[in-house]
PDB file of C-alpha atoms and ligand atoms in Angstrom:
ATOM      1  CA  MET K 567       2.275  23.756   4.421  1.00  0.00           C
ATOM      2  CA  LYS K 568       2.853  22.588   7.961  1.00  0.00           C
ATOM      3  CA  ILE K 569       0.734  19.713   9.234  1.00  0.00           C
ATOM      4  CA  SER K 570      -0.350  21.910  12.127  1.00  0.00           C
ATOM      5  CA  ASP K 571      -1.801  24.342   9.548  1.00  0.00           C
ATOM      6  CA  ILE K 572      -3.583  21.489   7.765  1.00  0.00           C
ATOM      7  CA  GLN K 573      -5.027  20.588  11.140  1.00  0.00           C
ATOM      8  CA  LYS K 574      -6.306  24.130  11.745  1.00  0.00           C
ATOM      9  CA  LEU K 575      -7.727  24.587   8.243  1.00  0.00           C
ATOM     10  CA  THR K 576      -9.715  21.349   8.416  1.00  0.00           C
ATOM     11  CA  ASP K 577     -10.732  21.475  12.104  1.00  0.00           C
ATOM     12  CA  ALA K 578      -8.845  18.212  12.455  1.00  0.00           C
ATOM     13  CA  ARG K 579      -7.593  16.245  15.412  1.00  0.00           C
ATOM     14  CA  ILE K 580      -4.176  14.586  15.337  1.00  0.00           C
ATOM     15  CA  VAL K 581      -4.595  11.002  16.571  1.00  0.00           C
ATOM     16  CA  ALA K 582      -1.110   9.658  15.810  1.00  0.00           C
ATOM     17  CA  GLY K 583       2.329  11.104  15.160  1.00  0.00           C
ATOM     18  CA  HIS K 584       1.813  14.263  17.260  1.00  0.00           C
ATOM     19  CA  SER K 585       5.516  14.987  17.415  1.00  0.00           C
ATOM     20  CA  PHE K 586       5.779  15.365  13.628  1.00  0.00           C
ATOM     21  CA  SER K 587       3.173  18.122  13.280  1.00  0.00           C
ATOM     22  CA  GLU K 588       5.761  20.647  12.088  1.00  0.00           C
ATOM     23  CA  ARG K 589       6.537  18.568   9.017  1.00  0.00           C
ATOM     24  CA  ASN K 590       5.817  20.181   5.661  1.00  0.00           C
ATOM     25  CA  VAL K 591       3.610  18.922   2.861  1.00  0.00           C
ATOM     26  CA  LYS K 592       3.387  20.417  -0.616  1.00  0.00           C
ATOM     27  CA  LYS K 593       1.063  18.085  -2.488  1.00  0.00           C
ATOM     28  CA  ALA K 594      -2.007  15.985  -1.813  1.00  0.00           C
ATOM     29  CA  PHE K 595      -4.048  13.173  -3.318  1.00  0.00           C
ATOM     30  CA  SER K 596      -7.609  12.199  -2.390  1.00  0.00           C
ATOM     31  CA  SER K 597      -8.718   8.596  -2.839  1.00  0.00           C
ATOM     32  CA  ASP K 598     -10.471   5.628  -1.248  1.00  0.00           C
ATOM     33  CA  LEU K 599      -8.793   3.251  -3.676  1.00  0.00           C
ATOM     34  CA  MET K 600      -5.573   1.923  -2.168  1.00  0.00           C
ATOM     35  CA  SER K 601      -4.491   0.262  -5.429  1.00  0.00           C
ATOM     36  CA  ASP K 602      -4.551   3.724  -6.999  1.00  0.00           C
ATOM     37  CA  VAL K 603      -2.531   5.265  -4.172  1.00  0.00           C
ATOM     38  CA  LEU K 604       0.037   2.507  -4.771  1.00  0.00           C
ATOM     39  CA  THR K 605       0.563   3.728  -8.345  1.00  0.00           C
ATOM     40  CA  LEU K 606       1.693   7.228  -7.318  1.00  0.00           C
ATOM     41  CA  ASP K 607       5.265   8.078  -8.213  1.00  0.00           C
ATOM     42  CA  GLU K 608       5.654  10.829  -5.621  1.00  0.00           C
ATOM     43  CA  GLU K 609       6.351  10.419  -1.932  1.00  0.00           C
ATOM     44  CA  ASP K 610       5.760  12.598   1.113  1.00  0.00           C
ATOM     45  CA  ILE K 611       2.340  13.723   0.005  1.00  0.00           C
ATOM     46  CA  LEU K 612      -0.811  14.191   2.053  1.00  0.00           C
ATOM     47  CA  LEU K 613      -3.396  11.458   1.504  1.00  0.00           C
ATOM     48  CA  ILE K 614      -7.021  12.440   2.071  1.00  0.00           C
ATOM     49  CA  THR K 615      -9.366   9.474   2.339  1.00  0.00           C
ATOM     50  CA  GLY K 616     -12.652   8.121   3.640  1.00  0.00           C
ATOM     51  CA  LEU K 617     -11.238   4.624   4.029  1.00  0.00           C
ATOM     52  CA  ALA K 618     -10.477   3.904   7.676  1.00  0.00           C
ATOM     53  CA  ASN K 619      -8.852   0.485   7.948  1.00  0.00           C
ATOM     54  CA  ILE K 620      -5.510  -1.189   8.553  1.00  0.00           C
ATOM     55  CA  GLN K 621      -4.801  -1.443   4.824  1.00  0.00           C
ATOM     56  CA  LEU K 622      -4.837   2.354   4.622  1.00  0.00           C
ATOM     57  CA  LEU K 623      -1.850   2.452   6.965  1.00  0.00           C
ATOM     58  CA  ARG K 624      -0.101  -0.426   5.169  1.00  0.00           C
ATOM     59  CA  THR K 625      -0.594   1.422   1.890  1.00  0.00           C
ATOM     60  CA  ALA K 626       0.821   4.637   3.344  1.00  0.00           C
ATOM     61  CA  GLU K 627       3.778   2.670   4.725  1.00  0.00           C
ATOM     62  CA  MET K 628       4.608   1.055   1.367  1.00  0.00           C
ATOM     63  CA  ALA K 629       4.027   4.252  -0.632  1.00  0.00           C
ATOM     64  CA  ASP K 630       6.200   6.408   1.684  1.00  0.00           C
ATOM     65  CA  ILE K 631       3.261   8.619   2.619  1.00  0.00           C
ATOM     66  CA  HIS K 632       3.672  10.207   6.045  1.00  0.00           C
ATOM     67  CA  VAL K 633       0.493  12.231   6.484  1.00  0.00           C
ATOM     68  CA  VAL K 634      -3.044  10.870   6.236  1.00  0.00           C
ATOM     69  CA  LEU K 635      -6.261  12.815   6.744  1.00  0.00           C
ATOM     70  CA  LEU K 636      -9.394  10.790   7.533  1.00  0.00           C
ATOM     71  CA  ALA K 637     -12.428  12.652   6.240  1.00  0.00           C
ATOM     72  CA  ARG K 638     -16.008  12.914   7.440  1.00  0.00           C
ATOM     73  CA  ASN K 639     -15.368  11.835  11.022  1.00  0.00           C
ATOM     74  CA  LYS K 640     -14.054   8.392  10.147  1.00  0.00           C
ATOM     75  CA  LYS K 641     -12.377   7.142  13.310  1.00  0.00           C
ATOM     76  CA  ALA K 642      -8.978   5.511  13.446  1.00  0.00           C
ATOM     77  CA  SER K 643      -9.007   2.195  15.326  1.00  0.00           C
ATOM     78  CA  PRO K 644      -6.396   1.478  18.025  1.00  0.00           C
ATOM     79  CA  GLU K 645      -4.666  -0.903  15.553  1.00  0.00           C
ATOM     80  CA  MET K 646      -4.519   1.858  12.944  1.00  0.00           C
ATOM     81  CA  ILE K 647      -3.088   4.308  15.466  1.00  0.00           C
ATOM     82  CA  GLN K 648      -0.472   1.797  16.547  1.00  0.00           C
ATOM     83  CA  LEU K 649       0.610   1.105  12.969  1.00  0.00           C
ATOM     84  CA  ALA K 650       0.748   4.841  12.256  1.00  0.00           C
ATOM     85  CA  GLU K 651       2.963   5.423  15.306  1.00  0.00           C
ATOM     86  CA  GLU K 652       5.267   2.527  14.357  1.00  0.00           C
ATOM     87  CA  ASN K 653       5.767   4.004  10.899  1.00  0.00           C
ATOM     88  CA  ARG K 654       5.958   7.647  11.994  1.00  0.00           C
ATOM     89  CA  ILE K 655       2.824   8.503  10.072  1.00  0.00           C
ATOM     90  CA  VAL K 656       0.752  11.496  11.164  1.00  0.00           C
ATOM     91  CA  LEU K 657      -2.905  10.504  11.234  1.00  0.00           C
ATOM     92  CA  LEU K 658      -5.597  13.198  11.415  1.00  0.00           C
ATOM     93  CA  GLU K 659      -9.385  13.055  11.709  1.00  0.00           C
ATOM     94  CA  THR K 660     -11.501  15.831  10.231  1.00  0.00           C
ATOM     95  CA  PRO K 661     -15.280  16.323  10.302  1.00  0.00           C
ATOM     96  CA  PHE K 662     -15.016  17.761   6.755  1.00  0.00           C
ATOM     97  CA  SER K 663     -15.960  15.666   3.723  1.00  0.00           C
ATOM     98  CA  ILE K 664     -13.210  14.663   1.296  1.00  0.00           C
ATOM     99  CA  PHE K 665     -14.563  17.337  -1.066  1.00  0.00           C
ATOM    100  CA  ARG K 666     -14.473  20.110   1.517  1.00  0.00           C
ATOM    101  CA  ALA K 667     -11.106  19.162   2.998  1.00  0.00           C
ATOM    102  CA  SER K 668      -9.597  18.936  -0.491  1.00  0.00           C
ATOM    103  CA  GLY K 669     -11.158  22.260  -1.496  1.00  0.00           C
ATOM    104  CA  VAL K 670      -9.988  24.129   1.580  1.00  0.00           C
ATOM    105  CA  LEU K 671      -6.442  22.791   1.316  1.00  0.00           C
ATOM    106  CA  PHE K 672      -6.272  23.330  -2.442  1.00  0.00           C
ATOM    107  CA  SER K 673      -7.279  26.960  -2.117  1.00  0.00           C
ATOM    108  CA  SER K 674      -4.730  27.400   0.663  1.00  0.00           C
ATOM    109  CA  GLY K 675      -1.901  26.324  -1.609  1.00  0.00           C
ATOM    110  CA  ILE K 676      -1.566  22.545  -1.385  1.00  0.00           C
ATOM    111  CA  GLN K 677      -0.915  21.316  -4.897  1.00  0.00           C
ATOM    112  CA  PRO K 678      -2.612  18.412  -6.689  1.00  0.00           C
ATOM    113  CA  LEU K 679      -0.597  15.463  -7.997  1.00  0.00           C
ATOM    114  CA  TYR K 680      -2.513  15.349 -11.270  1.00  0.00           C
TER     115      TYR K 680
ATOM    116  CA  MET Y 653      19.338 -13.850   3.171  1.00  0.00           C
ATOM    117  CA  GLU Y 654      16.119 -15.805   2.902  1.00  0.00           C
ATOM    118  CA  LEU Y 655      12.802 -14.825   4.502  1.00  0.00           C
ATOM    119  CA  VAL Y 656       9.610 -16.877   4.504  1.00  0.00           C
ATOM    120  CA  PHE Y 657       6.081 -15.715   5.347  1.00  0.00           C
ATOM    121  CA  GLU Y 658       2.736 -17.457   5.446  1.00  0.00           C
ATOM    122  CA  ILE Y 659      -0.261 -15.636   4.039  1.00  0.00           C
ATOM    123  CA  LYS Y 660      -3.806 -16.590   4.970  1.00  0.00           C
ATOM    124  CA  GLY Y 661      -6.597 -16.105   2.452  1.00  0.00           C
ATOM    125  CA  GLY Y 662      -9.375 -13.768   3.578  1.00  0.00           C
ATOM    126  CA  ASP Y 663      -7.302 -12.357   6.433  1.00  0.00           C
ATOM    127  CA  PHE Y 664      -7.055  -8.693   5.543  1.00  0.00           C
ATOM    128  CA  THR Y 665      -5.732  -7.595   8.924  1.00  0.00           C
ATOM    129  CA  HIS Y 666      -2.417  -9.314   8.255  1.00  0.00           C
ATOM    130  CA  ALA Y 667      -1.936  -8.375   4.598  1.00  0.00           C
ATOM    131  CA  GLY Y 668       1.177  -6.263   4.459  1.00  0.00           C
ATOM    132  CA  LYS Y 669       3.167  -7.997   7.184  1.00  0.00           C
ATOM    133  CA  ALA Y 670       5.611  -9.510   4.709  1.00  0.00           C
ATOM    134  CA  SER Y 671       6.006  -6.267   2.767  1.00  0.00           C
ATOM    135  CA  SER Y 672       6.542  -4.377   6.009  1.00  0.00           C
ATOM    136  CA  LYS Y 673       9.278  -6.732   7.183  1.00  0.00           C
ATOM    137  CA  ILE Y 674      10.961  -6.764   3.774  1.00  0.00           C
ATOM    138  CA  LYS Y 675      10.896  -2.965   3.728  1.00  0.00           C
ATOM    139  CA  LYS Y 676      12.705  -2.811   7.075  1.00  0.00           C
ATOM    140  CA  VAL Y 677      15.372  -5.277   5.914  1.00  0.00           C
ATOM    141  CA  LEU Y 678      15.990  -3.415   2.636  1.00  0.00           C
ATOM    142  CA  LYS Y 679      16.285  -0.127   4.533  1.00  0.00           C
ATOM    143  CA  GLN Y 680      18.908  -1.636   6.792  1.00  0.00           C
ATOM    144  CA  LEU Y 681      20.794  -2.786   3.710  1.00  0.00           C
ATOM    145  CA  ASN Y 682      20.747   0.829   2.468  1.00  0.00           C
ATOM    146  CA  VAL Y 683      18.932   0.005  -0.753  1.00  0.00           C
ATOM    147  CA  ASP Y 684      17.843   3.155  -2.620  1.00  0.00           C
ATOM    148  CA  ALA Y 685      14.483   4.448  -1.311  1.00  0.00           C
ATOM    149  CA  LYS Y 686      12.798   4.555  -4.747  1.00  0.00           C
ATOM    150  CA  MET Y 687      13.865   0.950  -5.360  1.00  0.00           C
ATOM    151  CA  ILE Y 688      12.575  -0.127  -1.941  1.00  0.00           C
ATOM    152  CA  LYS Y 689       9.246   1.481  -2.756  1.00  0.00           C
ATOM    153  CA  ARG Y 690       8.992  -0.377  -6.086  1.00  0.00           C
ATOM    154  CA  ILE Y 691       9.794  -3.690  -4.433  1.00  0.00           C
ATOM    155  CA  VAL Y 692       7.478  -3.389  -1.434  1.00  0.00           C
ATOM    156  CA  ILE Y 693       4.563  -2.139  -3.521  1.00  0.00           C
ATOM    157  CA  ALA Y 694       4.887  -5.202  -5.748  1.00  0.00           C
ATOM    158  CA  VAL Y 695       5.156  -7.478  -2.695  1.00  0.00           C
ATOM    159  CA  TYR Y 696       2.189  -5.809  -1.049  1.00  0.00           C
ATOM    160  CA  GLU Y 697      -0.123  -6.096  -4.079  1.00  0.00           C
ATOM    161  CA  ALA Y 698       0.913  -9.752  -4.414  1.00  0.00           C
ATOM    162  CA  GLU Y 699       0.173 -10.354  -0.732  1.00  0.00           C
ATOM    163  CA  VAL Y 700      -3.208  -8.675  -1.098  1.00  0.00           C
ATOM    164  CA  ASN Y 701      -3.960 -10.929  -4.087  1.00  0.00           C
ATOM    165  CA  VAL Y 702      -3.443 -14.053  -1.983  1.00  0.00           C
ATOM    166  CA  VAL Y 703      -5.638 -12.631   0.776  1.00  0.00           C
ATOM    167  CA  ALA Y 704      -8.288 -11.484  -1.715  1.00  0.00           C
ATOM    168  CA  HIS Y 705      -8.351 -14.368  -4.168  1.00  0.00           C
ATOM    169  CA  ALA Y 706      -6.727 -17.506  -2.712  1.00  0.00           C
ATOM    170  CA  HIS Y 707      -6.989 -19.833   0.308  1.00  0.00           C
ATOM    171  CA  ASN Y 708      -3.464 -19.630   1.629  1.00  0.00           C
ATOM    172  CA  GLY Y 709       0.010 -18.929   0.408  1.00  0.00           C
ATOM    173  CA  VAL Y 710       3.702 -18.811   1.164  1.00  0.00           C
ATOM    174  CA  LEU Y 711       5.941 -15.897   0.286  1.00  0.00           C
ATOM    175  CA  ARG Y 712       9.638 -16.544  -0.007  1.00  0.00           C
ATOM    176  CA  THR Y 713      12.230 -13.920  -0.704  1.00  0.00           C
ATOM    177  CA  ILE Y 714      15.927 -14.160  -1.300  1.00  0.00           C
ATOM    178  CA  ILE Y 715      17.817 -10.928  -0.819  1.00  0.00           C
ATOM    179  CA  GLY Y 716      21.258 -10.838  -2.352  1.00  0.00           C
ATOM    180  CA  ASN Y 717      23.946  -8.170  -2.677  1.00  0.00           C
ATOM    181  CA  ASP Y 718      22.513  -6.630  -5.796  1.00  0.00           C
ATOM    182  CA  SER Y 719      19.065  -8.121  -6.250  1.00  0.00           C
ATOM    183  CA  ILE Y 720      15.946  -9.461  -4.596  1.00  0.00           C
ATOM    184  CA  GLU Y 721      13.801 -12.363  -5.725  1.00  0.00           C
ATOM    185  CA  VAL Y 722      10.273 -12.818  -4.409  1.00  0.00           C
ATOM    186  CA  VAL Y 723       8.161 -15.929  -4.974  1.00  0.00           C
ATOM    187  CA  ILE Y 724       4.534 -16.085  -3.818  1.00  0.00           C
ATOM    188  CA  LYS Y 725       2.898 -19.476  -4.191  1.00  0.00           C
ATOM    189  CA  ASP Y 726      -0.703 -20.003  -3.239  1.00  0.00           C
ATOM    190  CA  GLU Y 727      -3.327 -22.693  -3.069  1.00  0.00           C
ATOM    191  CA  GLY Y 728      -6.525 -21.332  -4.518  1.00  0.00           C
ATOM    192  CA  PRO Y 729      -8.758 -21.047  -7.543  1.00  0.00           C
ATOM    193  CA  GLY Y 730      -5.923 -20.148  -9.900  1.00  0.00           C
ATOM    194  CA  ILE Y 731      -6.172 -17.679 -12.767  1.00  0.00           C
ATOM    195  CA  GLU Y 732      -7.996 -18.826 -15.887  1.00  0.00           C
ATOM    196  CA  ASN Y 733      -6.337 -16.399 -18.273  1.00  0.00           C
ATOM    197  CA  VAL Y 734      -3.186 -14.755 -16.939  1.00  0.00           C
ATOM    198  CA  GLU Y 735      -2.875 -12.402 -19.893  1.00  0.00           C
ATOM    199  CA  LYS Y 736      -6.372 -11.126 -19.296  1.00  0.00           C
ATOM    200  CA  ALA Y 737      -5.800 -10.843 -15.531  1.00  0.00           C
ATOM    201  CA  MET Y 738      -2.804  -8.604 -16.288  1.00  0.00           C
ATOM    202  CA  GLU Y 739      -5.015  -6.097 -18.110  1.00  0.00           C
ATOM    203  CA  ALA Y 740      -5.698  -2.900 -16.167  1.00  0.00           C
ATOM    204  CA  GLY Y 741      -9.243  -2.970 -14.835  1.00  0.00           C
ATOM    205  CA  PHE Y 742      -9.803  -6.735 -15.054  1.00  0.00           C
ATOM    206  CA  SER Y 743     -11.021  -7.987 -11.681  1.00  0.00           C
ATOM    207  CA  THR Y 744     -13.124 -10.739 -10.181  1.00  0.00           C
ATOM    208  CA  ALA Y 745     -12.787  -9.279  -6.674  1.00  0.00           C
ATOM    209  CA  SER Y 746     -15.698  -9.491  -4.248  1.00  0.00           C
ATOM    210  CA  LYS Y 747     -17.496  -6.525  -2.756  1.00  0.00           C
ATOM    211  CA  ALA Y 748     -15.662  -7.183   0.521  1.00  0.00           C
ATOM    212  CA  VAL Y 749     -12.315  -6.812  -1.236  1.00  0.00           C
ATOM    213  CA  ARG Y 750     -13.432  -3.580  -2.901  1.00  0.00           C
ATOM    214  CA  GLU Y 751     -14.484  -2.218   0.468  1.00  0.00           C
ATOM    215  CA  MET Y 752     -10.904  -2.749   1.648  1.00  0.00           C
ATOM    216  CA  GLY Y 753      -9.645  -0.357  -1.036  1.00  0.00           C
ATOM    217  CA  PHE Y 754      -8.618  -2.996  -3.586  1.00  0.00           C
ATOM    218  CA  GLY Y 755     -10.352  -4.948  -6.353  1.00  0.00           C
ATOM    219  CA  ALA Y 756     -10.051  -2.396  -9.141  1.00  0.00           C
ATOM    220  CA  GLY Y 757      -7.928  -4.662 -11.307  1.00  0.00           C
ATOM    221  CA  MET Y 758      -4.824  -2.550 -10.766  1.00  0.00           C
ATOM    222  CA  GLY Y 759      -2.693  -4.945  -8.707  1.00  0.00           C
ATOM    223  CA  LEU Y 760      -1.096  -7.141 -11.353  1.00  0.00           C
ATOM    224  CA  PRO Y 761      -0.417  -4.217 -13.735  1.00  0.00           C
ATOM    225  CA  ASN Y 762       1.249  -2.388 -10.844  1.00  0.00           C
ATOM    226  CA  ILE Y 763       3.357  -5.437  -9.972  1.00  0.00           C
ATOM    227  CA  GLN Y 764       4.392  -5.516 -13.631  1.00  0.00           C
ATOM    228  CA  LYS Y 765       5.292  -1.812 -13.518  1.00  0.00           C
ATOM    229  CA  ASN Y 766       7.429  -2.189 -10.402  1.00  0.00           C
ATOM    230  CA  ALA Y 767       9.178  -5.488 -11.109  1.00  0.00           C
ATOM    231  CA  ASP Y 768      12.276  -5.775 -13.296  1.00  0.00           C
ATOM    232  CA  GLU Y 769      11.376  -9.386 -14.140  1.00  0.00           C
ATOM    233  CA  LEU Y 770       7.972 -10.977 -13.594  1.00  0.00           C
ATOM    234  CA  GLU Y 771       6.648 -14.467 -14.173  1.00  0.00           C
ATOM    235  CA  ILE Y 772       3.162 -15.722 -13.346  1.00  0.00           C
ATOM    236  CA  THR Y 773       2.040 -19.316 -13.683  1.00  0.00           C
ATOM    237  CA  SER Y 774      -1.292 -20.652 -12.590  1.00  0.00           C
ATOM    238  CA  GLU Y 775      -3.349 -23.806 -12.613  1.00  0.00           C
ATOM    239  CA  ILE Y 776      -7.121 -23.750 -12.280  1.00  0.00           C
ATOM    240  CA  ASN Y 777      -8.386 -25.067  -8.931  1.00  0.00           C
ATOM    241  CA  LYS Y 778      -4.816 -25.542  -7.732  1.00  0.00           C
ATOM    242  CA  GLY Y 779      -3.112 -22.246  -7.313  1.00  0.00           C
ATOM    243  CA  THR Y 780      -0.930 -19.460  -8.579  1.00  0.00           C
ATOM    244  CA  MET Y 781       2.768 -18.660  -8.509  1.00  0.00           C
ATOM    245  CA  VAL Y 782       4.011 -15.115  -8.869  1.00  0.00           C
ATOM    246  CA  ARG Y 783       7.756 -14.675  -9.109  1.00  0.00           C
ATOM    247  CA  PHE Y 784       9.576 -11.424  -9.570  1.00  0.00           C
ATOM    248  CA  LYS Y 785      13.072 -10.082  -9.381  1.00  0.00           C
ATOM    249  CA  ASN Y 786      14.475  -6.582  -8.964  1.00  0.00           C
ATOM    250  CA  TYR Y 787      18.063  -5.375  -9.298  1.00  0.00           C
ATOM    251  CA  PHE Y 788      19.200  -2.726  -6.816  1.00  0.00           C
TER     252      PHE Y 788
HETATM  253  N1  ADP R1493      -3.343 -15.190  -6.380  1.00  0.00           N
HETATM  254  C1  ADP R1493      -4.431 -15.187  -7.173  1.00  0.00           C
HETATM  255  N2  ADP R1493      -5.274 -16.259  -7.197  1.00  0.00           N
HETATM  256  C2  ADP R1493      -6.361 -16.263  -7.991  1.00  0.00           C
HETATM  257  N3  ADP R1493      -6.703 -15.256  -8.798  1.00  0.00           N
HETATM  258  C3  ADP R1493      -5.901 -14.169  -8.829  1.00  0.00           C
HETATM  259  C4  ADP R1493      -4.738 -14.079  -8.024  1.00  0.00           C
HETATM  260  N4  ADP R1493      -4.144 -12.890  -8.275  1.00  0.00           N
HETATM  261  C5  ADP R1493      -4.916 -12.282  -9.184  1.00  0.00           C
HETATM  262  N5  ADP R1493      -5.964 -13.049  -9.535  1.00  0.00           N
HETATM  263  C6  ADP R1493      -7.004 -12.732 -10.557  1.00  0.00           C
HETATM  264  O1  ADP R1493      -6.542 -11.679 -11.374  1.00  0.00           O
HETATM  265  C7  ADP R1493      -7.440 -10.564 -11.265  1.00  0.00           C
HETATM  266  C8  ADP R1493      -6.671  -9.263 -11.388  1.00  0.00           C
HETATM  267  O2  ADP R1493      -5.783  -9.110 -10.275  1.00  0.00           O
HETATM  268  P1  ADP R1493      -5.342  -7.651  -9.854  1.00  0.00           P
HETATM  269  O3  ADP R1493      -4.808  -6.943 -11.053  1.00  0.00           O
HETATM  270  O4  ADP R1493      -4.470  -7.750  -8.675  1.00  0.00           O
HETATM  271  O5  ADP R1493      -6.719  -6.948  -9.503  1.00  0.00           O
HETATM  272  P2  ADP R1493      -7.684  -7.138  -8.229  1.00  0.00           P
HETATM  273  O6  ADP R1493      -6.954  -7.947  -7.201  1.00  0.00           O
HETATM  274  O7  ADP R1493      -7.912  -5.743  -7.791  1.00  0.00           O
HETATM  275  O8  ADP R1493      -8.909  -7.796  -8.721  1.00  0.00           O
HETATM  276  C9  ADP R1493      -8.161 -10.768  -9.945  1.00  0.00           C
HETATM  277  O9  ADP R1493      -9.397 -10.100  -9.876  1.00  0.00           O
HETATM  278  C10 ADP R1493      -8.310 -12.278  -9.924  1.00  0.00           C
HETATM  279  O10 ADP R1493      -9.357 -12.688 -10.779  1.00  0.00           O
HETATM  280 MG1   MG R1494      -5.071  -7.438  -6.649  1.00  0.00          MG
END
């Protein structure tokens, strides 16, 4: 699924990495626990989270994750946006809860990791 | 090539600077992407441990033609029982650390998983040394 479709399905706003919105994502993982995200063996997944801090972007950088969806109106700080841009990470903000965003994307064909 | 970084305890905004720099260097050296990921995840969890559990630390890495060695030495409380600390789920992390997305006792096991060789030594009330090596 294209990131632009993820954006539409979750009423999201792209706040960093606008130029990569045609990238494709097949699988997603939802978590607030960065240590858990760092155990994933797959790359290029969508990460859905309620954790809005710098460590989220560091974790995405180290784990080779290039799309992050912030749930429930969590706002990305200017530092987070800067780090996302530096690492070519697409950062989105959705008003949906993690549960709703995950549900909508799952039923539209995004696959789970586990 | 040798790189040295200082890590300040409690300073979560800077955790990940060393891993980020090391990642860029390894990319330039054309190290395999999966191997880079293993290395930088181990470095990052080790950095986070200094920030979360110690007062300050120094990370030194030597990058050779076919391997990388990373040594993180900190001044801090030390680890009472290293074997126990290595168990998945064991954690003494504060609420503040858990709010940052860490503190689930998964860091050391994940360093173990991603490192080819790992050695941890620690002295109570002095500090901890984590050393690991990976072969490209
Ligand atoms: N550098 C360190 N200094 C002191 N204690 C540490 C250090 N690294 C790890 N520890 C101890 O080992 C435990 C387990 O570490 P880890 O597996 O990374 O989990 P977490 O950091 O999430 O608690 C920590 O909770 C802490 O008690
Ligand atoms: Mg840890």
